[in-house]
Short mmCIF file of C-alpha atoms in Angstrom, two decimals:
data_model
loop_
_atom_site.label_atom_id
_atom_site.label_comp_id
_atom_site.label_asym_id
_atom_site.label_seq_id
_atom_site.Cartn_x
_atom_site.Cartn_y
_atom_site.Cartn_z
CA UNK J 1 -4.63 -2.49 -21.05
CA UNK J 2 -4.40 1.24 -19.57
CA UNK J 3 -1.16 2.84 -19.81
CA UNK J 4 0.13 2.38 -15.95
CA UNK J 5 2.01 5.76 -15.48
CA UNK J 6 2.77 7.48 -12.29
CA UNK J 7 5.61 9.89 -11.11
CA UNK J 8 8.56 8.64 -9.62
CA UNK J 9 10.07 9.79 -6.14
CA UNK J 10 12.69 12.70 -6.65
CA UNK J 11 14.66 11.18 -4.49
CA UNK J 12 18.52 13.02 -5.39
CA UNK J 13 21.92 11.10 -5.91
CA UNK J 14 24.09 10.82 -3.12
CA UNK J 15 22.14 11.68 -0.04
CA UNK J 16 23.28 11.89 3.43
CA UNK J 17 22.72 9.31 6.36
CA UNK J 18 20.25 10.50 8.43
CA UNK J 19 19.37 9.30 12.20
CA UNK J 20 16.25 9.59 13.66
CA UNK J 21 15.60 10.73 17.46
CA UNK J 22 15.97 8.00 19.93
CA UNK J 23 12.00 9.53 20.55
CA UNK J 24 10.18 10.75 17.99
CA UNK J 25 8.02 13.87 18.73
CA UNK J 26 4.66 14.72 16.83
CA UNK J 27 4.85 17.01 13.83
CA UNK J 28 9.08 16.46 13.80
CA UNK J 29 10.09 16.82 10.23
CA UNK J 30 12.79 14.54 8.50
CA UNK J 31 14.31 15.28 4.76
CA UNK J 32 17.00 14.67 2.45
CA UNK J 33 18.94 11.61 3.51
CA UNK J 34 19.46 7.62 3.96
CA UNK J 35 17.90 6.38 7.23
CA UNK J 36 19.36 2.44 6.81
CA UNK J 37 20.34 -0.61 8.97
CA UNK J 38 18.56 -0.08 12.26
CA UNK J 39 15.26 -0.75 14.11
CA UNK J 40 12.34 2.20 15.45
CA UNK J 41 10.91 0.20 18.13
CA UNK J 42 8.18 0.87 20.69
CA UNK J 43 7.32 5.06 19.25
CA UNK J 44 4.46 6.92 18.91
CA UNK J 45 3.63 10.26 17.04
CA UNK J 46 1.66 11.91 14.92
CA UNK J 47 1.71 13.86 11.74
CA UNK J 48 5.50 12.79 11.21
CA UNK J 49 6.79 14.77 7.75
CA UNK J 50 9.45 12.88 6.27
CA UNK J 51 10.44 14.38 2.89
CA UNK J 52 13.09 13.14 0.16
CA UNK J 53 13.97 9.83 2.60
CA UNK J 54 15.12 6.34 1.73
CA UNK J 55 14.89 3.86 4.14
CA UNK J 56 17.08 0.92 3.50
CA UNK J 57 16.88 -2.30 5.82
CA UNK J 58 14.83 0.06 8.36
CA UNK J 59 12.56 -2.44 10.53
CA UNK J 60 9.35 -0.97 12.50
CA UNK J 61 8.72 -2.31 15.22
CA UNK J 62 5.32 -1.62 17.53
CA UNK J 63 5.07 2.05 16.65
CA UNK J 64 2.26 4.28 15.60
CA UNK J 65 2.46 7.09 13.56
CA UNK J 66 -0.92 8.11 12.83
CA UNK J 67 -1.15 11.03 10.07
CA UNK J 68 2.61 10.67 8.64
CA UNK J 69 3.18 12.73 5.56
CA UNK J 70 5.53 10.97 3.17
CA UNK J 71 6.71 12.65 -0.13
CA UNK J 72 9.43 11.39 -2.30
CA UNK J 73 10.24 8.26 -0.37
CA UNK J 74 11.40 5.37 -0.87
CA UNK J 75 11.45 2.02 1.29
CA UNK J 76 13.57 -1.02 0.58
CA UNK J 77 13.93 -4.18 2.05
CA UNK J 78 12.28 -2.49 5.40
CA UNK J 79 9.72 -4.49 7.77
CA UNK J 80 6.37 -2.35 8.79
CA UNK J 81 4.60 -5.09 9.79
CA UNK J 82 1.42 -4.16 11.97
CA UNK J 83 2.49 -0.45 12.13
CA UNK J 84 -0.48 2.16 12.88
CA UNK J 85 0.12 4.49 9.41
CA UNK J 86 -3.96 5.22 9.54
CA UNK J 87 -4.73 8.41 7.81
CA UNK J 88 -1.18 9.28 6.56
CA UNK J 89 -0.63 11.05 3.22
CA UNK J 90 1.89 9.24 0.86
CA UNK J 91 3.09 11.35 -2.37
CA UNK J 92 5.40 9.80 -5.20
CA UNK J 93 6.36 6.72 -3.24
CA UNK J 94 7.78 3.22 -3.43
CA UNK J 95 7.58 0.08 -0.92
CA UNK J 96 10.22 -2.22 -2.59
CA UNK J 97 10.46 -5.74 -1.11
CA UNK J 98 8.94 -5.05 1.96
CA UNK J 99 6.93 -6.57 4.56
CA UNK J 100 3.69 -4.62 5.63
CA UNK J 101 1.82 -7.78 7.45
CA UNK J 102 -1.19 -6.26 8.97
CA UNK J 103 0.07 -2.56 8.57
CA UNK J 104 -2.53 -0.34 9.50
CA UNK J 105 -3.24 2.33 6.51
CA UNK J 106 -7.04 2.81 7.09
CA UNK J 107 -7.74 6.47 5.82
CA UNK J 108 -4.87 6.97 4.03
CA UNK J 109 -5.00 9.05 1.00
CA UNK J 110 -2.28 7.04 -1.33
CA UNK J 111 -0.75 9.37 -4.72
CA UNK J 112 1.68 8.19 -7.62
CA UNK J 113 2.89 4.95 -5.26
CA UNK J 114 4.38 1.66 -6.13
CA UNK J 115 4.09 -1.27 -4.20
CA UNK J 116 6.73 -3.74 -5.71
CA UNK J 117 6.96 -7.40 -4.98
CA UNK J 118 5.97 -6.79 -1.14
CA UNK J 119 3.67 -9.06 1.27
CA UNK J 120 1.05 -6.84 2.52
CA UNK J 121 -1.19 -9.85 3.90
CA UNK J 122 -3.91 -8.88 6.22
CA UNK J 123 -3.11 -5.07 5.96
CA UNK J 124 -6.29 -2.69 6.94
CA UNK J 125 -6.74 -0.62 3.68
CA UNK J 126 -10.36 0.32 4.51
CA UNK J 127 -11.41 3.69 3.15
CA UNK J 128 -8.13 4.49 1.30
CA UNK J 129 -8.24 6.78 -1.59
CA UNK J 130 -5.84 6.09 -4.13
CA UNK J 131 -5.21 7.20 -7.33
CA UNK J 132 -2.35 6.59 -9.37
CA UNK J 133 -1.12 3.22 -7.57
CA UNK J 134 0.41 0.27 -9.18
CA UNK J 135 0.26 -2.58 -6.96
CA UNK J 136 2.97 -5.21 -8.72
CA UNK J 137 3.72 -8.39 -7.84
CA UNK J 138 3.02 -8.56 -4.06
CA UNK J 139 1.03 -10.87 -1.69
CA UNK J 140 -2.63 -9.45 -0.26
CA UNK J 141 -4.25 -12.35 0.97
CA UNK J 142 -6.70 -11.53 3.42
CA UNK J 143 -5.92 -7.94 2.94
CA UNK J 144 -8.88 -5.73 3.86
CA UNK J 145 -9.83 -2.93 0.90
CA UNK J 146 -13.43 -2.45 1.95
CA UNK J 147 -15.06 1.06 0.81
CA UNK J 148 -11.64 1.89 -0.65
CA UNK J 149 -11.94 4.56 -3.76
CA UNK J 150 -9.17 3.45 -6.85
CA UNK J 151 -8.68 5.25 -9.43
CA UNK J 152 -6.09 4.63 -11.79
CA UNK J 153 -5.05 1.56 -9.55
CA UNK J 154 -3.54 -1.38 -11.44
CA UNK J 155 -3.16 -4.60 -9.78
CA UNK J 156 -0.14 -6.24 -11.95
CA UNK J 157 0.55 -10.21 -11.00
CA UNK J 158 -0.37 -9.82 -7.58
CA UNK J 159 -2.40 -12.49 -4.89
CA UNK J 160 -5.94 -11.08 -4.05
CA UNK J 161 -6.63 -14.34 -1.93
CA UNK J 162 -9.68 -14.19 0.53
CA UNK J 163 -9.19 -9.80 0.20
CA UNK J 164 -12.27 -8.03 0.92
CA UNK J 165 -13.22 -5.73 -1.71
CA UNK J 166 -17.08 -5.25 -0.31
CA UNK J 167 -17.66 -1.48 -0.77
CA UNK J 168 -14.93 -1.12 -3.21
CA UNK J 169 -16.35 -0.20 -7.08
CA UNK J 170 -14.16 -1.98 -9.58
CA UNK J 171 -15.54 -0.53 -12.70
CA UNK J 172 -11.99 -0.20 -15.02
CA UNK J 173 -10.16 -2.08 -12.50
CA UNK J 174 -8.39 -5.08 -13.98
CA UNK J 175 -7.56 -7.94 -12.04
CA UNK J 176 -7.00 -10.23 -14.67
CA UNK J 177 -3.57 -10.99 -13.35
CA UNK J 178 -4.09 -11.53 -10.40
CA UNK J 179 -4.58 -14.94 -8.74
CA UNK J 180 -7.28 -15.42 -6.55
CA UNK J 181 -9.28 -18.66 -5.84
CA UNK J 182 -11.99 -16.59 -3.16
CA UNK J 183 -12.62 -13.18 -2.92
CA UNK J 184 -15.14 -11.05 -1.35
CA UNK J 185 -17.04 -8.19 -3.19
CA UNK J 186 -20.71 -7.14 -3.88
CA UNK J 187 -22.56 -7.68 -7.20
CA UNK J 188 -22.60 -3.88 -7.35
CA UNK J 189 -19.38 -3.09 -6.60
CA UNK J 190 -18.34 -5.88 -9.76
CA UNK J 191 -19.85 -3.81 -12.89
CA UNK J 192 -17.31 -2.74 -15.10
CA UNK J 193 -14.36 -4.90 -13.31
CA UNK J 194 -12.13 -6.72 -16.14
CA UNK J 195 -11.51 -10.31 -15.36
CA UNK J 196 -9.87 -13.43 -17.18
CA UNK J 197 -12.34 -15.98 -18.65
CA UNK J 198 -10.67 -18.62 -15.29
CA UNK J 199 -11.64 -16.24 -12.85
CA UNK J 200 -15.31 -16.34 -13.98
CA UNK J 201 -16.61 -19.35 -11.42
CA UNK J 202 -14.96 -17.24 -8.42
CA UNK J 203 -17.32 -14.17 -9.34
CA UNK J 204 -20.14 -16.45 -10.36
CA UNK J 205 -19.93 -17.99 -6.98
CA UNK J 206 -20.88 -14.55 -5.27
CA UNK J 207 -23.87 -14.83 -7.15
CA UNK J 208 -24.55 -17.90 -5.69
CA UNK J 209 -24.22 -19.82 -9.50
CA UNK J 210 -22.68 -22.87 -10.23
CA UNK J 211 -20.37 -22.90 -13.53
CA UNK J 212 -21.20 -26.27 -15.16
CA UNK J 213 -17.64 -27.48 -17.02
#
């Protein structure tokens, strides 16, 4: 198995609460402090920077905030279901127990992050790049990674049920933990991708053969 490295958030000790604008404004900056307990409802901006944050408890609520830059962050326990993140830029950052149901991420460019034990069901991950991601024990059914570029992406004890991966070239990528029953890819896209001997009928099936027990 590859070593599965990537840099932490540096996040300090003993931040500050912060509060966020009862409106957020494009391009307004955020750093160094705890945003926790409360709900962002009904917003929309763009190019957000928020920079050494932790949100804690934080639920999102039908906003968009198309080409946020995150660095150093980390969520926990927060709710961004069906949030419009497209094209944002997320640096040394971790979603911990968190709900991203249909979040929108399309475009994002994704660096040293760590999704951890999250449901990210029918999220829109088409043409992400990351690199340096370790997606751990977390829920994607139905999830959408078509034409996404990994590199350096591990997918640790995670569900992969009915995700599209059409697009997406595997080669190196082991999903070998990772429990799955259908999943959608190309024969082209499959070279190279490291499987366990049970998942073999799944991929055999895209091929349209039958695994004879």
């Amino acid at each position: 198995m590859a070593k599965q490295k990537i840099d932490a958030p540096r996040v300090p000790q003993g931040l500050p609460d912060l509060t966020l604008g009862t409106w957020l404004e494009s391009q307004d900056v955020y750093e160094l402090g705890v945003i926790s307990d409360c709900k962002v409802a009904d917003q929309e901006a763009a190019k957000l920077v928020f920079d050494q944050v932790i949100f804690r408890n934080v639920v999102f609520q039908n906003v968009s905030l198309q080409n946020i830059e995150l660095t150093d962050i980390i969520f926990e326990n927060c709710d961004l279901s069906n949030a419009d993140l497209s094209d944002a830029i997320i640096h040394r950052t971790e979603f911990r127990n968190c709900k991203l149901i249909g979040t929108n991420l399309s475009g994002a460019m994704l660096r040293n992050v760590k999704v951890d034990h999250c449901l990210v069901d029918y999220a829109n991950f088409r043409y992400i790049n990351m690199k340096q991601v370790i997606l751990a024990g977390s829920s994607f059914v139905s999830a959408d990674l078509y034409n996404t570029t990994l590199q350096q992406v591990y997918f640790n004890d995670s569900i992969l049920e009915q995700a599209q991966l059409s697009g997406t070239k595997l080669a190196g990528i082991d999903l070998s933990g990772c429990q799955f029953l259908t999943i959608s890819a190309e024969a082209d896209d499959l070279k190279g991708c490291i499987i366990a001997p049970e998942q073999a009928p799944v991929f055999a099936a895209l091929f349209g053969l039958i695994v004879k027990d």
